[in-house]
Tab-separated table of C-alpha atoms in Angstrom:
chain	number	residue	atom	x	y	z
A	1	UNK	CA	160.343	17.386	92.393
A	2	UNK	CA	157.057	19.165	91.746
A	3	UNK	CA	155.010	17.347	89.092
A	4	UNK	CA	152.136	19.869	89.213
A	5	UNK	CA	153.352	21.808	86.109
A	6	UNK	CA	153.454	18.576	84.077
A	7	UNK	CA	150.007	17.509	85.279
A	8	UNK	CA	148.665	20.950	84.371
A	9	UNK	CA	150.356	20.793	80.945
A	10	UNK	CA	148.837	17.373	80.191
A	11	UNK	CA	145.409	18.519	81.385
A	12	UNK	CA	145.622	21.598	79.169
A	13	UNK	CA	146.823	19.564	76.176
A	14	UNK	CA	144.109	16.928	76.633
A	15	UNK	CA	141.257	19.439	76.820
A	16	UNK	CA	142.638	21.457	73.906
A	17	UNK	CA	142.972	18.349	71.740
A	18	UNK	CA	139.397	17.221	72.457
A	19	UNK	CA	137.934	20.679	71.793
A	20	UNK	CA	139.947	21.184	68.615
A	21	UNK	CA	138.994	17.750	67.287
A	22	UNK	CA	135.299	18.630	67.645
A	23	UNK	CA	135.830	22.021	65.975
A	24	UNK	CA	138.411	21.096	63.339
A	25	UNK	CA	136.762	17.901	62.054
A	26	UNK	CA	133.786	19.573	60.298
A	27	UNK	CA	135.939	22.538	59.286
A	28	UNK	CA	138.665	20.366	57.748
A	29	UNK	CA	136.031	18.299	55.944
A	30	UNK	CA	134.441	21.434	54.500
A	31	UNK	CA	137.823	22.777	53.374
A	32	UNK	CA	138.621	19.470	51.671
A	33	UNK	CA	135.345	19.411	49.747
A	34	UNK	CA	134.622	23.041	48.930
A	35	UNK	CA	135.626	25.003	45.859
A	36	UNK	CA	134.662	28.344	47.409
A	37	UNK	CA	136.736	31.383	46.504
A	38	UNK	CA	137.190	32.105	50.205
A	39	UNK	CA	139.024	28.793	50.764
A	40	UNK	CA	142.597	30.179	50.349
A	41	UNK	CA	141.775	33.043	52.728
A	42	UNK	CA	140.426	30.680	55.391
A	43	UNK	CA	143.421	28.359	54.966
A	44	UNK	CA	145.799	31.302	55.392
A	45	UNK	CA	144.001	32.504	58.534
A	46	UNK	CA	144.037	28.974	59.970
A	47	UNK	CA	147.789	28.654	59.331
A	48	UNK	CA	148.695	32.033	60.880
A	49	UNK	CA	149.677	30.577	64.298
A	50	UNK	CA	152.433	28.583	62.552
A	51	UNK	CA	154.237	31.674	61.261
A	52	UNK	CA	153.277	34.337	63.796
A	53	UNK	CA	155.625	34.871	66.758
A	54	UNK	CA	153.936	33.461	69.882
A	55	UNK	CA	154.359	36.839	71.581
A	56	UNK	CA	152.313	38.544	68.831
A	57	UNK	CA	149.568	35.939	68.931
A	58	UNK	CA	149.597	35.933	72.731
A	59	UNK	CA	149.324	39.726	72.843
A	60	UNK	CA	146.246	39.853	70.619
A	61	UNK	CA	144.588	36.955	72.445
A	62	UNK	CA	145.288	38.764	75.713
A	63	UNK	CA	143.666	41.932	74.339
A	64	UNK	CA	140.596	40.041	73.086
A	65	UNK	CA	140.108	38.071	76.314
A	66	UNK	CA	140.797	40.932	78.744
A	67	UNK	CA	137.915	42.213	80.936
A	68	UNK	CA	138.072	45.526	79.044
A	69	UNK	CA	137.211	43.873	75.731
A	70	UNK	CA	133.702	43.007	74.522
A	71	UNK	CA	134.309	39.235	74.662
A	72	UNK	CA	136.195	39.173	77.962
A	73	UNK	CA	133.758	41.576	79.593
A	74	UNK	CA	130.770	39.556	78.373
A	75	UNK	CA	132.004	36.272	79.859
A	76	UNK	CA	133.049	37.873	83.138
A	77	UNK	CA	129.818	39.822	83.680
A	78	UNK	CA	127.383	37.130	82.513
A	79	UNK	CA	129.085	33.890	83.598
A	80	UNK	CA	131.616	35.142	86.131
A	81	UNK	CA	134.374	33.520	84.065
A	82	UNK	CA	137.728	35.288	83.958
A	83	UNK	CA	139.504	34.571	80.663
A	84	UNK	CA	142.913	36.051	81.456
A	85	UNK	CA	145.348	34.643	84.031
A	86	UNK	CA	143.148	31.581	84.439
A	87	UNK	CA	143.144	27.989	83.235
A	88	UNK	CA	140.051	28.690	81.126
A	89	UNK	CA	141.943	31.419	79.326
A	90	UNK	CA	144.821	29.014	78.689
A	91	UNK	CA	142.437	26.545	77.044
A	92	UNK	CA	140.991	29.258	74.777
A	93	UNK	CA	144.456	30.552	73.846
A	94	UNK	CA	145.759	27.030	73.205
A	95	UNK	CA	142.855	26.298	70.867
A	96	UNK	CA	143.865	29.272	68.726
A	97	UNK	CA	147.570	28.414	68.865
A	98	UNK	CA	147.208	24.712	68.047
A	99	UNK	CA	144.366	24.969	65.512
A	100	UNK	CA	146.472	24.437	62.340
A	101	UNK	CA	148.108	21.325	63.802
A	102	UNK	CA	144.677	19.696	63.974
A	103	UNK	CA	143.111	21.109	60.813
A	104	UNK	CA	145.915	20.594	58.281
A	105	UNK	CA	146.540	16.829	58.774
A	106	UNK	CA	142.789	16.142	58.733
A	107	UNK	CA	142.286	18.251	55.618
A	108	UNK	CA	145.167	16.502	53.818
A	109	UNK	CA	143.745	13.117	54.745
A	110	UNK	CA	140.269	13.993	53.503
A	111	UNK	CA	141.628	15.411	50.240
A	112	UNK	CA	143.562	12.179	49.594
A	113	UNK	CA	140.445	10.007	49.872
A	114	UNK	CA	139.092	8.219	46.821
A	115	UNK	CA	136.225	10.404	45.600
A	116	UNK	CA	134.394	7.405	44.134
A	117	UNK	CA	134.228	5.860	47.602
A	118	UNK	CA	132.526	8.974	48.959
A	119	UNK	CA	130.140	9.144	46.015
A	120	UNK	CA	129.188	5.510	46.559
A	121	UNK	CA	128.326	6.293	50.162
A	122	UNK	CA	126.059	9.154	49.119
A	123	UNK	CA	124.402	6.989	46.450
A	124	UNK	CA	123.724	4.376	49.124
A	125	UNK	CA	121.678	6.987	50.975
A	126	UNK	CA	124.201	7.844	53.675
A	127	UNK	CA	124.218	11.357	55.076
A	128	UNK	CA	127.309	13.556	55.167
A	129	UNK	CA	127.744	12.835	58.892
A	130	UNK	CA	127.503	9.072	58.322
A	131	UNK	CA	129.915	9.272	55.400
A	132	UNK	CA	132.488	11.211	57.403
A	133	UNK	CA	132.202	9.010	60.500
A	134	UNK	CA	131.928	5.561	58.916
A	135	UNK	CA	133.792	5.999	55.617
A	136	UNK	CA	136.174	8.959	55.709
A	137	UNK	CA	137.636	8.748	59.231
A	138	UNK	CA	138.437	4.994	59.184
A	139	UNK	CA	140.330	5.533	55.917
A	140	UNK	CA	142.497	8.408	57.130
A	141	UNK	CA	143.841	6.799	60.315
A	142	UNK	CA	147.451	8.013	59.810
A	143	UNK	CA	146.267	11.608	59.326
A	144	UNK	CA	143.859	11.331	62.248
A	145	UNK	CA	146.453	9.936	64.662
A	146	UNK	CA	149.008	12.506	63.485
A	147	UNK	CA	146.556	15.358	64.075
A	148	UNK	CA	145.650	14.190	67.579
A	149	UNK	CA	149.176	13.415	68.772
A	150	UNK	CA	150.891	16.459	67.237
A	151	UNK	CA	148.194	18.781	68.601
A	152	UNK	CA	148.610	17.288	72.075
A	153	UNK	CA	152.416	17.477	71.963
A	154	UNK	CA	152.433	20.997	70.520
A	155	UNK	CA	150.125	22.228	73.283
A	156	UNK	CA	152.297	20.650	75.980
A	157	UNK	CA	155.287	22.558	74.603
A	158	UNK	CA	153.618	25.982	74.432
A	159	UNK	CA	155.422	28.849	76.130
A	160	UNK	CA	154.985	32.341	74.732
A	161	UNK	CA	151.211	32.299	74.371
A	162	UNK	CA	150.495	30.626	77.719
A	163	UNK	CA	152.895	32.931	79.549
A	164	UNK	CA	151.275	36.084	78.160
A	165	UNK	CA	147.684	34.926	78.626
A	166	UNK	CA	148.021	32.909	81.830
A	167	UNK	CA	151.115	34.174	83.592
A	168	UNK	CA	152.626	31.869	86.201
A	169	UNK	CA	150.070	31.019	88.884
A	170	UNK	CA	150.968	27.746	90.680
A	171	UNK	CA	148.429	24.940	90.115
A	172	UNK	CA	146.422	27.275	87.857
A	173	UNK	CA	148.498	28.490	84.888
A	174	UNK	CA	152.083	27.474	85.669
A	175	UNK	CA	152.659	24.800	83.025
A	176	UNK	CA	155.918	22.876	82.501
A	177	UNK	CA	157.397	25.257	79.913
A	178	UNK	CA	156.817	28.261	82.180
A	179	UNK	CA	158.308	26.383	85.137
A	180	UNK	CA	161.487	25.685	83.147
A	181	UNK	CA	161.759	29.356	82.176
A	182	UNK	CA	161.506	30.423	85.821
A	183	UNK	CA	164.166	27.893	86.876
A	184	UNK	CA	166.581	29.292	84.299
A	185	UNK	CA	165.805	32.827	85.489
A	186	UNK	CA	166.881	31.944	89.037
A	187	UNK	CA	169.792	29.877	87.679
A	188	UNK	CA	168.457	26.589	89.051
A	189	UNK	CA	170.023	24.715	86.150
A	190	UNK	CA	169.965	21.302	87.837
A	191	UNK	CA	166.173	21.340	88.160
A	192	UNK	CA	165.820	22.915	84.702
A	193	UNK	CA	167.833	20.021	83.236
A	194	UNK	CA	165.481	17.490	84.823
A	195	UNK	CA	162.316	19.230	83.588
A	196	UNK	CA	163.786	19.823	80.124
A	197	UNK	CA	164.972	16.217	79.886
A	198	UNK	CA	161.459	14.988	80.617
A	199	UNK	CA	160.068	17.276	77.904
A	200	UNK	CA	162.675	16.099	75.367
A	201	UNK	CA	162.004	12.434	76.154
A	202	UNK	CA	158.255	12.914	75.926
A	203	UNK	CA	158.496	14.770	72.602
A	204	UNK	CA	160.731	12.070	71.143
A	205	UNK	CA	158.366	9.285	72.219
A	206	UNK	CA	155.398	11.140	70.734
A	207	UNK	CA	157.097	11.697	67.377
A	208	UNK	CA	158.441	8.142	67.301
A	209	UNK	CA	154.940	6.801	67.931
A	210	UNK	CA	153.549	8.820	65.026
A	211	UNK	CA	156.239	7.626	62.602
A	212	UNK	CA	155.957	3.999	63.688
A	213	UNK	CA	152.185	4.068	63.314
A	214	UNK	CA	152.325	5.711	59.879
A	215	UNK	CA	154.959	3.243	58.613
A	216	UNK	CA	152.868	0.332	59.903
A	217	UNK	CA	149.787	1.663	58.128
A	218	UNK	CA	151.740	2.020	54.867
A	219	UNK	CA	152.949	-1.589	55.073
A	220	UNK	CA	149.422	-2.817	55.714
A	221	UNK	CA	148.229	-0.797	52.746
A	222	UNK	CA	150.939	-2.273	50.488
A	223	UNK	CA	150.082	-5.818	51.555
């Protein structure tokens, strides 16, 4: 059994989760605190990957990252980085596709915080960065863990976007979901069952971990 597609999937999911956490944390905080008129528009744009068919999203990402586009051409000519049919392109595409799964739980957690606690931090002379890091994040652990784990799991299970942007290059862009699709195409159902079973088991363990953690946190909070 070839474990390379799973290793590649976990590598992609890990990098995507780390990058999105760095990007989504300040963005989710701003969304939770702002009263700007543009907030509903930004929330709708952020949530688009949830409702858009992966093929549509993958097509537009492919167009934007292609060497013929301004962005794709810029990176290829200046840095020699190819953004389509490469692992780098998969990371960029995955960040777009998994963005709402990181932003929304963090935003909900921040919005549920006690405002008086935040005001007390500011009155004590703490900066916004110190308040977020030392006050807000420790008090939204369930939302934080949910955001990290769901983003990781969602990225591991990607198919449409990664197939359109990365194709199926062994050890480069051939992730587990793409490998399963190819096995079904050639009617290798025995191997497809094994790969799919691993994905089902992993997804169940991830979701179970999230629910157990959240229930534990609620009990601690009640006590």
